[in-house]
Short mmCIF file of C-alpha atoms in Angstrom, two decimals:
data_model
loop_
_atom_site.label_atom_id
_atom_site.label_comp_id
_atom_site.label_asym_id
_atom_site.label_seq_id
_atom_site.Cartn_x
_atom_site.Cartn_y
_atom_site.Cartn_z
CA MET Q 1 -72.75 -61.15 -93.81
CA ASN Q 2 -69.99 -60.36 -96.49
CA VAL Q 3 -68.98 -56.81 -96.72
CA LYS Q 4 -69.76 -56.56 -100.24
CA LYS Q 5 -73.59 -57.87 -99.28
CA LEU Q 6 -73.74 -55.24 -96.11
CA PHE Q 7 -72.65 -52.59 -98.50
CA LEU Q 8 -75.05 -53.67 -101.08
CA ASN Q 9 -77.88 -53.65 -98.56
CA LEU Q 10 -76.67 -50.53 -96.66
CA TYR Q 11 -76.92 -48.66 -100.23
CA ILE Q 12 -79.57 -49.81 -101.81
CA TRP Q 13 -82.85 -49.77 -99.36
CA PRO Q 14 -82.31 -46.02 -98.96
CA ALA Q 15 -81.65 -45.34 -102.29
CA MET Q 16 -85.08 -46.86 -103.44
CA LEU Q 17 -86.74 -45.20 -100.66
CA ILE Q 18 -85.71 -41.72 -102.00
CA VAL Q 19 -86.28 -42.76 -105.38
CA SER Q 20 -89.76 -44.00 -105.00
CA ALA Q 21 -90.55 -41.01 -102.66
CA ILE Q 22 -89.64 -38.47 -105.27
CA SER Q 23 -91.35 -40.16 -107.91
CA ILE Q 24 -94.68 -40.52 -105.54
CA ALA Q 25 -94.61 -36.95 -104.02
CA VAL Q 26 -93.44 -35.02 -107.41
CA VAL Q 27 -93.04 -36.75 -110.55
CA LEU Q 28 -96.43 -38.76 -110.68
CA PRO Q 29 -98.51 -35.63 -109.77
CA LEU Q 30 -96.69 -33.08 -112.14
CA GLY Q 31 -96.79 -35.68 -114.70
CA LEU Q 32 -100.48 -36.16 -114.30
CA LEU Q 33 -101.00 -32.39 -114.27
CA ILE Q 34 -98.83 -31.91 -117.09
CA LEU Q 35 -98.80 -34.28 -119.44
CA PRO Q 36 -102.57 -34.56 -120.39
CA PHE Q 37 -102.20 -31.06 -121.99
CA ILE Q 38 -99.36 -31.89 -123.97
CA THR Q 39 -99.97 -35.51 -125.01
CA SER Q 40 -102.59 -37.59 -126.60
CA LYS Q 41 -102.75 -40.25 -123.70
CA SER Q 42 -105.16 -41.05 -120.96
CA ASN Q 43 -104.02 -40.87 -117.48
CA SER Q 44 -103.81 -44.57 -117.11
CA GLN Q 45 -101.58 -44.65 -120.07
CA ILE Q 46 -99.55 -41.98 -118.33
CA ILE Q 47 -99.18 -44.21 -115.28
CA ARG Q 48 -98.37 -47.24 -116.86
CA ASN Q 49 -95.64 -45.34 -118.84
CA GLY Q 50 -94.49 -43.88 -115.53
CA ILE Q 51 -94.52 -47.10 -113.78
CA ARG Q 52 -92.02 -48.73 -116.30
CA ILE Q 53 -89.79 -45.56 -116.25
CA TYR Q 54 -89.51 -46.22 -112.57
CA GLY Q 55 -88.60 -49.61 -113.15
CA TRP Q 56 -86.00 -48.35 -115.54
CA MET Q 57 -84.60 -46.06 -112.98
CA LEU Q 58 -84.37 -48.65 -110.39
CA VAL Q 59 -82.52 -50.88 -112.52
CA ARG Q 60 -80.36 -48.89 -114.56
CA ILE Q 61 -79.39 -46.00 -112.00
CA LEU Q 62 -79.54 -48.05 -108.65
CA PRO Q 63 -77.80 -51.32 -110.18
CA PHE Q 64 -78.07 -54.36 -108.13
CA MET Q 65 -74.30 -54.44 -107.39
CA ALA Q 66 -73.70 -55.35 -111.08
CA PRO Q 67 -75.53 -54.34 -114.38
CA VAL Q 68 -78.94 -56.21 -115.05
CA THR Q 69 -78.65 -56.97 -118.75
CA VAL Q 70 -81.22 -57.63 -121.26
CA GLU Q 71 -80.60 -60.16 -124.02
CA ASP Q 72 -82.55 -60.13 -126.84
CA ARG Q 73 -83.14 -63.49 -128.81
CA SER Q 74 -86.63 -63.02 -130.06
CA GLY Q 75 -85.89 -61.77 -133.59
CA GLY Q 76 -88.04 -58.90 -133.31
CA PHE Q 77 -91.84 -58.67 -132.74
CA THR Q 78 -94.65 -56.07 -132.99
CA THR Q 79 -96.02 -55.52 -129.92
CA PRO Q 80 -98.48 -55.71 -128.30
CA VAL Q 81 -97.87 -59.02 -126.94
CA ILE Q 82 -97.94 -61.13 -123.87
CA PHE Q 83 -94.95 -61.43 -122.18
CA THR Q 84 -94.87 -64.87 -119.86
CA ALA Q 85 -92.05 -64.82 -117.78
CA ASN Q 86 -90.43 -67.28 -115.05
CA HIS Q 87 -91.01 -65.78 -111.59
CA ASN Q 88 -88.04 -65.59 -109.08
CA SER Q 89 -88.03 -62.75 -107.04
CA SER Q 90 -89.86 -59.71 -105.85
CA VAL Q 91 -87.42 -57.69 -108.15
CA ASP Q 92 -88.48 -59.23 -111.11
CA PRO Q 93 -91.27 -57.13 -112.12
CA TYR Q 94 -88.93 -53.96 -112.41
CA LEU Q 95 -86.87 -55.60 -114.76
CA PHE Q 96 -89.64 -55.17 -117.49
CA GLY Q 97 -89.03 -51.15 -117.06
CA MET Q 98 -85.99 -51.94 -119.61
CA LEU Q 99 -88.17 -52.89 -122.02
CA PRO Q 100 -89.46 -49.76 -124.02
CA PHE Q 101 -93.15 -51.22 -124.46
CA GLU Q 102 -95.97 -49.78 -122.67
CA ASN Q 103 -97.55 -53.02 -120.83
CA ALA Q 104 -99.56 -53.81 -117.87
CA PHE Q 105 -99.37 -56.85 -115.33
CA VAL Q 106 -102.00 -59.27 -114.11
CA THR Q 107 -101.55 -59.85 -110.71
CA THR Q 108 -102.60 -59.92 -107.20
CA TRP Q 109 -100.72 -58.60 -104.12
CA PRO Q 110 -99.91 -55.16 -104.93
CA PHE Q 111 -103.77 -54.48 -105.26
CA LYS Q 112 -103.66 -55.02 -101.24
CA ILE Q 113 -100.90 -52.81 -100.32
CA PRO Q 114 -102.63 -48.93 -99.48
CA PHE Q 115 -102.17 -46.37 -101.83
CA TYR Q 116 -100.45 -48.67 -104.14
CA ASN Q 117 -103.74 -50.36 -105.07
CA VAL Q 118 -104.74 -46.81 -106.02
CA VAL Q 119 -102.01 -46.02 -108.34
CA MET Q 120 -102.46 -49.92 -109.77
CA LYS Q 121 -106.47 -49.44 -110.43
CA ILE Q 122 -105.33 -45.97 -112.19
CA ALA Q 123 -102.98 -47.83 -114.43
CA GLN Q 124 -106.07 -50.46 -115.19
CA TYR Q 125 -103.51 -53.39 -114.15
CA ILE Q 126 -105.51 -56.14 -113.93
CA ASP Q 127 -106.46 -57.48 -110.63
CA ALA Q 128 -106.36 -61.39 -110.55
CA ASN Q 129 -108.11 -61.42 -107.41
CA ARG Q 130 -111.27 -60.43 -109.23
CA GLY Q 131 -111.35 -63.72 -111.10
CA TRP Q 132 -110.75 -64.83 -114.33
CA ASP Q 133 -114.01 -63.38 -116.17
CA HIS Q 134 -112.38 -60.03 -114.99
CA VAL Q 135 -108.66 -60.82 -116.52
CA GLU Q 136 -110.09 -61.85 -119.98
CA THR Q 137 -112.23 -59.07 -120.24
CA GLN Q 138 -109.89 -56.45 -119.24
CA GLY Q 139 -106.67 -58.05 -121.12
CA LEU Q 140 -108.11 -58.29 -124.05
CA GLU Q 141 -109.33 -54.46 -123.81
CA LEU Q 142 -105.78 -53.74 -123.06
CA LEU Q 143 -104.29 -55.71 -125.70
CA ASP Q 144 -106.87 -53.92 -128.54
CA SER Q 145 -105.71 -50.60 -127.16
CA GLY Q 146 -101.92 -51.61 -128.13
CA CYS Q 147 -100.76 -52.48 -124.68
CA SER Q 148 -99.04 -55.34 -124.08
CA LEU Q 149 -99.34 -57.41 -120.70
CA ILE Q 150 -97.17 -59.20 -118.59
CA LEU Q 151 -98.03 -62.72 -116.39
CA TRP Q 152 -96.09 -65.01 -114.10
CA PRO Q 153 -97.56 -68.42 -115.39
CA GLU Q 154 -96.30 -70.00 -112.56
CA GLY Q 155 -98.91 -67.92 -110.36
CA HIS Q 156 -96.18 -67.01 -107.71
CA ARG Q 157 -92.27 -66.90 -107.26
CA SER Q 158 -90.29 -70.05 -107.39
CA ARG Q 159 -89.32 -71.60 -104.17
CA ASP Q 160 -86.40 -73.18 -105.19
CA GLY Q 161 -85.48 -71.35 -108.40
CA LYS Q 162 -86.68 -73.98 -110.56
CA LEU Q 163 -89.56 -73.58 -112.90
CA ALA Q 164 -92.58 -74.67 -111.03
CA ARG Q 165 -96.43 -75.89 -112.61
CA PHE Q 166 -97.49 -73.28 -115.40
CA ARG Q 167 -101.40 -72.46 -115.16
CA ASN Q 168 -103.46 -71.79 -118.44
CA GLY Q 169 -104.42 -68.34 -118.26
CA ALA Q 170 -101.71 -66.45 -120.13
CA PHE Q 171 -102.21 -69.20 -122.92
CA HIS Q 172 -106.04 -69.22 -122.84
CA LEU Q 173 -105.69 -65.21 -123.36
CA ALA Q 174 -103.46 -65.73 -126.08
CA LEU Q 175 -105.47 -68.15 -128.01
CA LYS Q 176 -108.61 -65.57 -127.20
CA SER Q 177 -106.92 -62.68 -128.72
CA GLY Q 178 -104.45 -64.21 -131.49
CA ARG Q 179 -101.33 -61.93 -129.79
CA PRO Q 180 -98.08 -63.58 -129.69
CA ILE Q 181 -96.56 -64.77 -126.83
CA VAL Q 182 -92.84 -63.56 -125.77
CA PRO Q 183 -91.02 -65.99 -123.29
CA VAL Q 184 -88.99 -64.30 -120.88
CA CYS Q 185 -86.46 -66.08 -119.17
CA ILE Q 186 -85.16 -64.35 -115.97
CA LEU Q 187 -81.93 -65.26 -114.77
CA GLY Q 188 -79.95 -64.18 -111.45
CA SER Q 189 -82.83 -62.74 -109.63
CA PHE Q 190 -83.37 -65.84 -107.24
CA LYS Q 191 -79.68 -65.40 -105.76
CA LEU Q 192 -80.55 -61.68 -105.23
CA LEU Q 193 -83.75 -61.72 -103.51
CA PRO Q 194 -85.25 -64.99 -103.02
CA PRO Q 195 -88.64 -65.89 -101.72
CA GLY Q 196 -88.40 -64.86 -98.08
CA SER Q 197 -85.42 -62.80 -97.83
CA ARG Q 198 -85.36 -59.23 -96.69
CA LEU Q 199 -81.74 -59.03 -97.73
CA LEU Q 200 -80.18 -58.49 -101.15
CA THR Q 201 -77.06 -60.74 -102.23
CA PRO Q 202 -74.75 -59.38 -104.93
CA SER Q 203 -75.94 -61.23 -108.08
CA ARG Q 204 -75.79 -60.76 -112.00
CA VAL Q 205 -79.06 -60.36 -113.36
CA LYS Q 206 -79.79 -61.17 -117.29
CA MET Q 207 -83.26 -60.76 -118.70
CA VAL Q 208 -83.55 -63.08 -121.94
CA LEU Q 209 -86.19 -62.29 -124.87
CA LEU Q 210 -86.92 -65.55 -126.57
CA PRO Q 211 -88.69 -65.59 -130.05
CA PRO Q 212 -92.32 -64.85 -130.31
CA ILE Q 213 -94.85 -68.06 -130.53
CA ILE Q 214 -97.94 -67.51 -132.42
CA PRO Q 215 -101.19 -69.13 -130.66
CA SER Q 216 -102.63 -71.70 -132.91
CA GLY Q 217 -106.11 -73.11 -132.33
CA SER Q 218 -108.91 -72.27 -130.37
CA ALA Q 219 -108.94 -71.18 -126.24
CA GLU Q 220 -112.27 -73.14 -125.91
CA ASN Q 221 -109.73 -76.05 -126.90
CA ASN Q 222 -107.74 -78.00 -123.69
CA GLU Q 223 -105.32 -79.78 -125.86
CA ASP Q 224 -104.43 -76.31 -127.81
CA VAL Q 225 -104.32 -74.61 -124.75
CA LYS Q 226 -101.96 -77.12 -123.22
CA LYS Q 227 -99.73 -77.56 -126.39
CA LEU Q 228 -98.94 -73.67 -126.39
CA LYS Q 229 -98.43 -73.83 -122.49
CA ASN Q 230 -95.72 -76.73 -122.88
CA ARG Q 231 -94.13 -75.05 -126.12
CA VAL Q 232 -93.42 -71.83 -123.81
CA LYS Q 233 -92.36 -73.23 -120.72
CA ASP Q 234 -90.01 -75.70 -122.84
CA SER Q 235 -88.65 -72.40 -124.48
CA ILE Q 236 -87.86 -71.01 -120.97
CA ALA Q 237 -86.82 -74.52 -119.27
CA ALA Q 238 -84.29 -74.63 -122.59
CA GLU Q 239 -83.13 -71.08 -121.96
CA GLN Q 240 -82.23 -71.90 -118.44
CA ASP Q 241 -80.04 -75.29 -119.54
CA ARG Q 242 -78.43 -73.26 -121.97
CA GLN Q 243 -77.14 -70.53 -119.38
CA GLN Q 244 -75.97 -72.94 -116.98
CA LEU Q 245 -73.89 -69.86 -115.48
CA PHE Q 246 -77.20 -68.51 -113.67
CA THR Q 247 -79.00 -71.89 -112.40
CA PRO Q 248 -79.31 -71.97 -108.48
CA GLU Q 249 -77.13 -74.56 -106.57
CA PRO Q 250 -79.08 -77.02 -105.22
CA ALA Q 251 -77.90 -77.14 -101.88
CA LYS Q 252 -78.54 -73.18 -101.22
CA ALA Q 253 -81.85 -73.54 -102.81
CA ALA Q 254 -83.17 -76.36 -100.28
CA GLY Q 255 -81.77 -73.83 -97.27
CA ARG Q 256 -83.64 -70.58 -98.74
CA PHE Q 257 -87.00 -72.88 -99.33
CA ALA Q 258 -86.44 -73.92 -95.43
CA ASP Q 259 -86.17 -70.09 -94.69
CA TYR Q 260 -89.15 -69.32 -96.94
CA SER Q 261 -91.23 -71.61 -95.17
CA THR Q 262 -91.56 -69.20 -92.42
CA HIS Q 263 -92.60 -66.16 -94.40
CA ARG Q 264 -94.82 -67.79 -97.12
CA SER Q 265 -98.17 -66.43 -95.61
CA THR Q 266 -97.39 -62.73 -97.03
CA ALA Q 267 -96.95 -64.17 -100.90
CA GLY Q 268 -99.21 -63.50 -103.40
CA THR Q 269 -100.66 -65.50 -105.92
CA ASN Q 270 -98.88 -63.81 -108.46
CA GLY Q 271 -95.88 -62.29 -106.80
#
C-alpha cells in the first residue's frame, strides 16, 4: 500500500465515523424536534433533505483526497425528475448530496441494516425488495409531491467499471409519470472504492448531469420502454467514451472482479 492510500484510509474512516455519529446523535433529533415548528415540511421531507446534506458534508468537507466535481451539461431542467445513474461504488449515493434537489432513492440493501432501515422508512425511500407494484405506487406518489427519484438501472454496482445491462423499472416509471429522465454519468468512483474493496484508493471523482430525456409513448408498450432505456444508456455510454481519462484500466478491472468474487454475497440488488 502506498503512503497516499494509507493516509487517505487512516483519515477518511475515523472522520466519517465522527460526522455520522454527530449527525445521528445530535443533528437528526434536533432537526426533527425543531424544524416541524418553523417550516411546513413533513418529517419525511426533513429526513430526506438531512440525508442529502449529510452526503454533501461527506463529499465536500471530507474530500476523497481530491475534490469531487459536478459538471452540469443538462442545459437545465425543472424538478421533479428521475435521475438514472451508472453505479460503480458504494460511495455513489453520497455524490447526490451535491445536487440541491429533494430526492429519494429506490434501493434494497440499506433496508436490511438495523436503525438505518428505520431512517430510510421515515424518509419514505423506496424499498425495491417489496416488488414492482410498491416501487411504482410510492414512486408516483413521491414524484407527485415534488420529490425527484434516483434509480440505478443496472440494479447493482458494476463489477468491472463498465456499463452493465439496464433494467426496465426507471423507464417504465418515467413513461407512467411523464417525468423527464436526467441521465447521470459517474466517473472515477470505481477506482476510489470498487465492489469488494474495504480500502479507498485516491481518485478524482466526477458526476456529469446530461441533457434530460423526455419520455414518449406508453408504459404498457415494451418497445417504448426499450427505446427510452436505450436512449438513456447510450447517453451515459457516450459520456464515458468522451471522458476517457476516467475509464478503468482493463487489467486492474479484471483483478478487482476476481477479488469481488469472494465478497459478492453481501452485494444488494441496488447497491
